[in-house]
PDB file of C-alpha atoms in Angstrom:
ATOM      1  CA  GLN A   1    -279.273 163.766  57.498  1.00 94.00           C
ATOM      2  CA  GLU A   2    -281.850 160.996  57.799  1.00 97.00           C
ATOM      3  CA  VAL A   3    -283.225 160.886  61.332  1.00 98.00           C
ATOM      4  CA  LEU A   4    -285.970 159.004  63.153  1.00 98.00           C
ATOM      5  CA  VAL A   5    -287.005 160.022  66.669  1.00 98.00           C
ATOM      6  CA  GLU A   6    -289.353 157.883  68.743  1.00 98.00           C
ATOM      7  CA  SER A   7    -291.475 159.191  71.594  1.00 98.00           C
ATOM      8  CA  GLY A   8    -294.428 158.188  73.718  1.00 97.00           C
ATOM      9  CA  GLY A   9    -292.883 155.422  75.763  1.00 97.00           C
ATOM     10  CA  GLY A  10    -293.425 155.117  79.478  1.00 97.00           C
ATOM     11  CA  LEU A  11    -295.019 153.049  82.195  1.00 97.00           C
ATOM     12  CA  ALA A  12    -298.445 151.566  81.555  1.00 97.00           C
ATOM     13  CA  GLN A  13    -300.631 149.188  83.513  1.00 97.00           C
ATOM     14  CA  PRO A  14    -301.664 145.852  82.032  1.00 97.00           C
ATOM     15  CA  GLU A  15    -304.647 146.078  79.665  1.00 97.00           C
ATOM     16  CA  LYS A  16    -304.091 149.817  79.213  1.00 97.00           C
ATOM     17  CA  SER A  17    -303.088 151.647  76.029  1.00 98.00           C
ATOM     18  CA  LEU A  18    -300.115 153.608  74.827  1.00 98.00           C
ATOM     19  CA  THR A  19    -299.327 155.282  71.513  1.00 98.00           C
ATOM     20  CA  LEU A  20    -295.795 155.565  70.207  1.00 98.00           C
ATOM     21  CA  SER A  21    -294.749 158.140  67.615  1.00 98.00           C
ATOM     22  CA  CYS A  22    -291.774 158.232  65.284  1.00 98.00           C
ATOM     23  CA  ALA A  23    -290.897 161.575  63.703  1.00 98.00           C
ATOM     24  CA  ALA A  24    -288.940 161.382  60.458  1.00 98.00           C
ATOM     25  CA  SER A  25    -286.721 164.031  58.915  1.00 98.00           C
ATOM     26  CA  GLY A  26    -284.049 164.329  56.255  1.00 97.00           C
ATOM     27  CA  PHE A  27    -285.727 162.067  53.683  1.00 97.00           C
ATOM     28  CA  THR A  28    -288.951 161.807  51.692  1.00 97.00           C
ATOM     29  CA  PHE A  29    -291.008 159.961  54.294  1.00 98.00           C
ATOM     30  CA  ASN A  30    -294.008 159.243  52.068  1.00 96.00           C
ATOM     31  CA  THR A  31    -291.939 157.091  49.697  1.00 97.00           C
ATOM     32  CA  TYR A  32    -290.690 154.606  52.312  1.00 97.00           C
ATOM     33  CA  VAL A  33    -292.075 151.503  53.973  1.00 97.00           C
ATOM     34  CA  MET A  34    -291.709 151.763  57.746  1.00 98.00           C
ATOM     35  CA  HIS A  35    -291.350 149.161  60.508  1.00 98.00           C
ATOM     36  CA  TRP A  36    -291.540 148.850  64.271  1.00 98.00           C
ATOM     37  CA  VAL A  37    -289.085 146.504  65.988  1.00 98.00           C
ATOM     38  CA  ARG A  38    -288.792 145.878  69.716  1.00 98.00           C
ATOM     39  CA  GLN A  39    -286.011 144.543  71.898  1.00 98.00           C
ATOM     40  CA  THR A  40    -285.802 142.847  75.238  1.00 95.00           C
ATOM     41  CA  ALA A  41    -282.896 141.248  77.033  1.00 89.00           C
ATOM     42  CA  ASP A  42    -284.892 138.009  77.121  1.00 88.00           C
ATOM     43  CA  LYS A  43    -286.102 137.689  73.520  1.00 88.00           C
ATOM     44  CA  GLY A  44    -283.619 139.920  71.695  1.00 92.00           C
ATOM     45  CA  LEU A  45    -284.826 141.794  68.624  1.00 96.00           C
ATOM     46  CA  GLU A  46    -288.429 141.096  67.629  1.00 96.00           C
ATOM     47  CA  TRP A  47    -290.088 142.482  64.520  1.00 97.00           C
ATOM     48  CA  VAL A  48    -293.478 144.000  65.386  1.00 98.00           C
ATOM     49  CA  ALA A  49    -295.198 145.540  62.369  1.00 98.00           C
ATOM     50  CA  VAL A  50    -294.778 147.085  58.925  1.00 97.00           C
ATOM     51  CA  ILE A  51    -296.764 149.640  56.915  1.00 98.00           C
ATOM     52  CA  SER A  52    -296.526 150.471  53.235  1.00 97.00           C
ATOM     53  CA  PHE A  53    -295.643 153.965  52.037  1.00 96.00           C
ATOM     54  CA  ASP A  54    -299.300 154.821  51.401  1.00 96.00           C
ATOM     55  CA  SER A  55    -300.818 152.905  54.366  1.00 97.00           C
ATOM     56  CA  SER A  56    -302.558 150.499  52.000  1.00 97.00           C
ATOM     57  CA  ASN A  57    -300.834 147.426  53.499  1.00 97.00           C
ATOM     58  CA  THR A  58    -299.944 146.479  57.037  1.00 97.00           C
ATOM     59  CA  HIS A  59    -298.609 143.296  58.617  1.00 96.00           C
ATOM     60  CA  TYR A  60    -298.159 142.312  62.247  1.00 97.00           C
ATOM     61  CA  ALA A  61    -296.314 139.799  64.358  1.00 96.00           C
ATOM     62  CA  ASP A  62    -298.622 137.141  65.783  1.00 96.00           C
ATOM     63  CA  SER A  63    -297.771 138.337  69.293  1.00 96.00           C
ATOM     64  CA  VAL A  64    -299.332 141.771  68.706  1.00 98.00           C
ATOM     65  CA  ARG A  65    -301.939 141.172  65.996  1.00 97.00           C
ATOM     66  CA  GLY A  66    -305.347 142.381  67.113  1.00 97.00           C
ATOM     67  CA  ARG A  67    -303.869 144.540  69.897  1.00 98.00           C
ATOM     68  CA  PHE A  68    -301.416 146.866  68.103  1.00 98.00           C
ATOM     69  CA  THR A  69    -302.132 149.132  65.139  1.00 98.00           C
ATOM     70  CA  ILE A  70    -299.469 150.660  62.938  1.00 98.00           C
ATOM     71  CA  SER A  71    -300.345 153.839  61.058  1.00 98.00           C
ATOM     72  CA  ARG A  72    -298.719 156.900  59.541  1.00 98.00           C
ATOM     73  CA  ASP A  73    -299.456 160.520  58.753  1.00 98.00           C
ATOM     74  CA  ASN A  74    -297.437 161.405  55.681  1.00 98.00           C
ATOM     75  CA  SER A  75    -298.447 165.062  55.962  1.00 98.00           C
ATOM     76  CA  LYS A  76    -296.648 165.168  59.295  1.00 98.00           C
ATOM     77  CA  ASN A  77    -293.800 162.749  58.459  1.00 98.00           C
ATOM     78  CA  THR A  78    -294.816 160.639  61.438  1.00 98.00           C
ATOM     79  CA  LEU A  79    -295.255 156.924  62.094  1.00 98.00           C
ATOM     80  CA  PHE A  80    -297.408 155.608  64.936  1.00 98.00           C
ATOM     81  CA  LEU A  81    -297.905 152.446  66.930  1.00 98.00           C
ATOM     82  CA  GLN A  82    -301.163 152.275  68.864  1.00 98.00           C
ATOM     83  CA  MET A  83    -300.759 149.633  71.568  1.00 98.00           C
ATOM     84  CA  ASP A  84    -303.942 148.402  73.243  1.00 98.00           C
ATOM     85  CA  GLY A  85    -304.436 145.598  75.726  1.00 97.00           C
ATOM     86  CA  LEU A  86    -300.863 145.896  76.911  1.00 98.00           C
ATOM     87  CA  ARG A  87    -299.280 142.886  78.595  1.00 98.00           C
ATOM     88  CA  PRO A  88    -296.183 142.631  80.793  1.00 97.00           C
ATOM     89  CA  ASP A  89    -294.377 140.823  77.975  1.00 96.00           C
ATOM     90  CA  ASP A  90    -294.812 143.913  75.776  1.00 98.00           C
ATOM     91  CA  THR A  91    -292.193 145.564  77.974  1.00 98.00           C
ATOM     92  CA  ALA A  92    -289.347 146.451  75.624  1.00 98.00           C
ATOM     93  CA  VAL A  93    -287.428 149.164  73.856  1.00 98.00           C
ATOM     94  CA  TYR A  94    -289.369 150.008  70.704  1.00 98.00           C
ATOM     95  CA  PHE A  95    -287.526 151.147  67.584  1.00 98.00           C
ATOM     96  CA  CYS A  96    -288.928 152.535  64.372  1.00 98.00           C
ATOM     97  CA  ALA A  97    -286.939 151.747  61.252  1.00 98.00           C
ATOM     98  CA  ARG A  98    -286.985 152.746  57.610  1.00 98.00           C
ATOM     99  CA  ALA A  99    -287.044 150.039  54.975  1.00 97.00           C
ATOM    100  CA  SER A 100    -285.127 150.504  51.752  1.00 93.00           C
ATOM    101  CA  ARG A 101    -285.537 148.334  48.662  1.00 93.00           C
ATOM    102  CA  ILE A 102    -282.248 147.990  46.847  1.00 90.00           C
ATOM    103  CA  ALA A 103    -281.487 146.241  43.560  1.00 90.00           C
ATOM    104  CA  VAL A 104    -278.528 143.871  43.617  1.00 89.00           C
ATOM    105  CA  ALA A 105    -277.715 142.070  40.372  1.00 88.00           C
ATOM    106  CA  GLY A 106    -281.206 142.770  39.109  1.00 90.00           C
ATOM    107  CA  VAL A 107    -283.001 141.465  42.212  1.00 88.00           C
ATOM    108  CA  PHE A 108    -284.642 143.734  44.784  1.00 92.00           C
ATOM    109  CA  TYR A 109    -283.810 143.199  48.455  1.00 91.00           C
ATOM    110  CA  TRP A 110    -285.224 144.861  51.550  1.00 91.00           C
ATOM    111  CA  ASN A 111    -283.164 146.169  54.435  1.00 94.00           C
ATOM    112  CA  LEU A 112    -283.690 148.350  57.505  1.00 96.00           C
ATOM    113  CA  ASP A 113    -281.214 151.123  56.919  1.00 96.00           C
ATOM    114  CA  VAL A 114    -282.257 153.937  59.257  1.00 98.00           C
ATOM    115  CA  TRP A 115    -283.259 153.385  62.890  1.00 98.00           C
ATOM    116  CA  GLY A 116    -284.394 155.629  65.682  1.00 98.00           C
ATOM    117  CA  LYS A 117    -282.737 155.509  69.102  1.00 97.00           C
ATOM    118  CA  GLY A 118    -285.745 153.787  70.634  1.00 98.00           C
ATOM    119  CA  THR A 119    -288.334 154.503  73.309  1.00 98.00           C
ATOM    120  CA  THR A 120    -288.860 152.334  76.382  1.00 98.00           C
ATOM    121  CA  VAL A 121    -292.227 150.830  77.249  1.00 98.00           C
ATOM    122  CA  ALA A 122    -292.743 149.193  80.630  1.00 98.00           C
ATOM    123  CA  VAL A 123    -295.964 147.344  81.401  1.00 97.00           C
ATOM    124  CA  SER A 124    -296.527 146.657  85.067  1.00 96.00           C
ATOM    125  CA  SER A 125    -299.160 147.004  87.750  1.00 94.00           C
TER     126      SER A 125
ATOM    127  CA  ASP B   1    -292.250 131.691  60.803  1.00 95.00           C
ATOM    128  CA  ILE B   2    -288.669 131.411  59.584  1.00 97.00           C
ATOM    129  CA  GLN B   3    -286.286 130.700  62.462  1.00 97.00           C
ATOM    130  CA  MET B   4    -282.832 132.273  62.379  1.00 98.00           C
ATOM    131  CA  THR B   5    -280.130 130.500  64.356  1.00 98.00           C
ATOM    132  CA  GLN B   6    -276.890 132.306  65.039  1.00 97.00           C
ATOM    133  CA  SER B   7    -273.670 130.823  66.318  1.00 97.00           C
ATOM    134  CA  PRO B   8    -271.766 131.276  68.446  1.00 97.00           C
ATOM    135  CA  SER B   9    -273.843 133.230  70.944  1.00 96.00           C
ATOM    136  CA  SER B  10    -270.655 134.797  72.290  1.00 96.00           C
ATOM    137  CA  LEU B  11    -267.112 135.068  71.050  1.00 96.00           C
ATOM    138  CA  SER B  12    -263.869 136.350  72.542  1.00 97.00           C
ATOM    139  CA  ALA B  13    -261.188 137.682  70.223  1.00 96.00           C
ATOM    140  CA  SER B  14    -258.224 140.031  70.173  1.00 96.00           C
ATOM    141  CA  ILE B  15    -257.496 143.186  68.231  1.00 96.00           C
ATOM    142  CA  GLY B  16    -256.309 142.198  64.770  1.00 96.00           C
ATOM    143  CA  ASP B  17    -258.032 138.784  64.768  1.00 97.00           C
ATOM    144  CA  ARG B  18    -260.329 137.504  62.042  1.00 97.00           C
ATOM    145  CA  VAL B  19    -263.706 136.224  63.249  1.00 97.00           C
ATOM    146  CA  THR B  20    -266.648 134.506  61.577  1.00 98.00           C
ATOM    147  CA  ILE B  21    -270.264 134.410  62.729  1.00 98.00           C
ATOM    148  CA  THR B  22    -272.742 131.960  61.254  1.00 98.00           C
ATOM    149  CA  CYS B  23    -276.473 132.354  60.683  1.00 98.00           C
ATOM    150  CA  ARG B  24    -278.772 129.540  59.573  1.00 98.00           C
ATOM    151  CA  ALA B  25    -282.329 129.941  58.337  1.00 98.00           C
ATOM    152  CA  SER B  26    -284.958 127.262  58.928  1.00 98.00           C
ATOM    153  CA  GLN B  27    -285.904 127.434  55.241  1.00 98.00           C
ATOM    154  CA  SER B  28    -284.369 128.903  52.136  1.00 98.00           C
ATOM    155  CA  ILE B  29    -284.334 132.696  52.078  1.00 97.00           C
ATOM    156  CA  ASN B  30    -282.338 133.131  48.867  1.00 96.00           C
ATOM    157  CA  ARG B  31    -280.061 136.092  49.681  1.00 96.00           C
ATOM    158  CA  TYR B  32    -282.617 138.011  51.760  1.00 97.00           C
ATOM    159  CA  LEU B  33    -280.282 138.285  54.736  1.00 97.00           C
ATOM    160  CA  ASN B  34    -279.136 141.391  56.590  1.00 98.00           C
ATOM    161  CA  TRP B  35    -276.451 141.802  59.247  1.00 98.00           C
ATOM    162  CA  PHE B  36    -276.586 144.446  61.972  1.00 98.00           C
ATOM    163  CA  GLN B  37    -274.136 145.685  64.574  1.00 98.00           C
ATOM    164  CA  GLN B  38    -275.429 146.949  67.906  1.00 97.00           C
ATOM    165  CA  ARG B  39    -273.460 148.671  70.626  1.00 95.00           C
ATOM    166  CA  PRO B  40    -274.836 148.883  74.196  1.00 92.00           C
ATOM    167  CA  GLY B  41    -277.639 151.414  74.522  1.00 92.00           C
ATOM    168  CA  LYS B  42    -277.702 152.120  70.788  1.00 96.00           C
ATOM    169  CA  ALA B  43    -279.936 151.146  67.894  1.00 97.00           C
ATOM    170  CA  PRO B  44    -278.916 148.371  65.520  1.00 97.00           C
ATOM    171  CA  LYS B  45    -276.830 149.594  62.601  1.00 97.00           C
ATOM    172  CA  LEU B  46    -277.065 148.002  59.169  1.00 97.00           C
ATOM    173  CA  LEU B  47    -273.768 146.506  58.026  1.00 98.00           C
ATOM    174  CA  ILE B  48    -274.595 144.165  55.172  1.00 98.00           C
ATOM    175  CA  TYR B  49    -277.716 143.508  53.107  1.00 97.00           C
ATOM    176  CA  ALA B  50    -278.588 141.001  50.406  1.00 96.00           C
ATOM    177  CA  ALA B  51    -276.212 138.607  52.203  1.00 97.00           C
ATOM    178  CA  SER B  52    -273.021 140.184  50.890  1.00 97.00           C
ATOM    179  CA  THR B  53    -273.515 143.843  49.938  1.00 96.00           C
ATOM    180  CA  LEU B  54    -271.727 146.257  52.229  1.00 97.00           C
ATOM    181  CA  GLU B  55    -273.884 149.170  53.416  1.00 95.00           C
ATOM    182  CA  GLY B  56    -272.482 152.572  52.583  1.00 93.00           C
ATOM    183  CA  GLY B  57    -270.111 153.758  55.264  1.00 93.00           C
ATOM    184  CA  ALA B  58    -269.486 150.304  56.709  1.00 95.00           C
ATOM    185  CA  PRO B  59    -265.760 149.431  56.863  1.00 96.00           C
ATOM    186  CA  SER B  60    -264.439 147.068  54.196  1.00 96.00           C
ATOM    187  CA  ARG B  61    -263.104 144.670  56.849  1.00 97.00           C
ATOM    188  CA  PHE B  62    -266.722 143.450  57.164  1.00 98.00           C
ATOM    189  CA  SER B  63    -267.899 140.929  54.603  1.00 98.00           C
ATOM    190  CA  GLY B  64    -270.837 138.591  54.209  1.00 98.00           C
ATOM    191  CA  SER B  65    -271.501 135.478  52.213  1.00 98.00           C
ATOM    192  CA  GLY B  66    -274.050 132.735  51.779  1.00 97.00           C
ATOM    193  CA  PHE B  67    -277.218 131.722  49.987  1.00 97.00           C
ATOM    194  CA  GLY B  68    -280.312 129.728  50.835  1.00 97.00           C
ATOM    195  CA  THR B  69    -280.035 128.704  54.472  1.00 98.00           C
ATOM    196  CA  GLU B  70    -276.377 129.234  55.444  1.00 98.00           C
ATOM    197  CA  PHE B  71    -274.753 132.628  55.863  1.00 98.00           C
ATOM    198  CA  THR B  72    -271.605 134.034  57.409  1.00 98.00           C
ATOM    199  CA  LEU B  73    -270.379 137.407  58.585  1.00 98.00           C
ATOM    200  CA  THR B  74    -266.599 137.793  58.632  1.00 98.00           C
ATOM    201  CA  ILE B  75    -264.689 140.601  60.275  1.00 97.00           C
ATOM    202  CA  ASN B  76    -261.050 140.899  59.244  1.00 96.00           C
ATOM    203  CA  SER B  77    -258.457 142.552  61.459  1.00 95.00           C
ATOM    204  CA  LEU B  78    -260.706 143.375  64.432  1.00 96.00           C
ATOM    205  CA  GLN B  79    -260.646 146.968  65.612  1.00 96.00           C
ATOM    206  CA  PRO B  80    -261.608 148.214  69.107  1.00 94.00           C
ATOM    207  CA  GLU B  81    -264.890 149.654  67.811  1.00 95.00           C
ATOM    208  CA  ASP B  82    -265.954 146.250  66.444  1.00 96.00           C
ATOM    209  CA  PHE B  83    -266.592 144.776  69.879  1.00 93.00           C
ATOM    210  CA  ALA B  84    -270.380 144.748  69.926  1.00 96.00           C
ATOM    211  CA  THR B  85    -273.325 142.425  69.342  1.00 96.00           C
ATOM    212  CA  TYR B  86    -274.121 141.238  65.823  1.00 98.00           C
ATOM    213  CA  TYR B  87    -277.530 140.120  64.549  1.00 98.00           C
ATOM    214  CA  CYS B  88    -278.693 138.506  61.365  1.00 98.00           C
ATOM    215  CA  GLN B  89    -282.209 139.130  60.058  1.00 98.00           C
ATOM    216  CA  GLN B  90    -284.173 137.668  57.170  1.00 97.00           C
ATOM    217  CA  SER B  91    -286.169 139.972  54.907  1.00 96.00           C
ATOM    218  CA  TYR B  92    -287.574 137.179  52.738  1.00 96.00           C
ATOM    219  CA  THR B  93    -291.023 137.295  54.304  1.00 94.00           C
ATOM    220  CA  THR B  94    -292.868 138.731  57.287  1.00 92.00           C
ATOM    221  CA  PRO B  95    -292.404 138.306  60.157  1.00 94.00           C
ATOM    222  CA  TYR B  96    -288.866 139.603  59.608  1.00 95.00           C
ATOM    223  CA  THR B  97    -287.149 137.363  62.133  1.00 97.00           C
ATOM    224  CA  PHE B  98    -283.812 138.045  63.771  1.00 97.00           C
ATOM    225  CA  GLY B  99    -281.134 135.763  65.141  1.00 97.00           C
ATOM    226  CA  ARG B 100    -280.507 135.863  68.895  1.00 97.00           C
ATOM    227  CA  GLY B 101    -277.250 137.711  68.428  1.00 96.00           C
ATOM    228  CA  THR B 102    -273.525 137.103  68.834  1.00 97.00           C
ATOM    229  CA  ASN B 103    -271.761 139.071  71.540  1.00 96.00           C
ATOM    230  CA  LEU B 104    -268.213 139.803  70.414  1.00 97.00           C
ATOM    231  CA  GLU B 105    -265.961 140.531  73.370  1.00 96.00           C
ATOM    232  CA  ILE B 106    -262.341 141.501  73.770  1.00 90.00           C
ATOM    233  CA  LYS B 107    -260.139 138.633  74.893  1.00 88.00           C
TER     234      LYS B 107
END
């Protein structure tokens, strides 16, 4: 069974740091692209960052670029999100998600097919 | 960034009804469109990818269509477990933007 479990959420003060982890099991972690997505009642679902299977490529949302760092340890089947310079509007439930690339009629499409249950981050003084 | 606009934002329907949710992209995204279902307190669950391909395990009463900028999710013969929030998401390019969601409620 393919499972993702996030941890590391909690309460942080503005400008402080927090690191989220996402432990993967039930699939070959080092062959999958992985994402972080966050959700608030105000903004809905917001894509945060993506990392390639071998960590050679990363991309970030404008709202977190320069403050957040996505990384992975394939030897430990774990994805990370280092969050520095936290702001109140970073308050959200953070999900990790697995990306799968599927061929349909000869064209490859990406989806997010396995999600963790999420971990809550609250940023407040 | 590609903007994804979903409509309606909320919808009331009865068991057995057929409902349609629309998602529009601010530029062409070919068929790089996914649909998710989310129940309260749970993670989003993939229903449809590549605009119209049903994810394994998703009930056949769910179907998707569209290409370019206009997409629809149709649910035939609504069941009690279908009352949830539905999101579209483009996977054409980063940032992978989501629609604001459609809350499907029981009438």
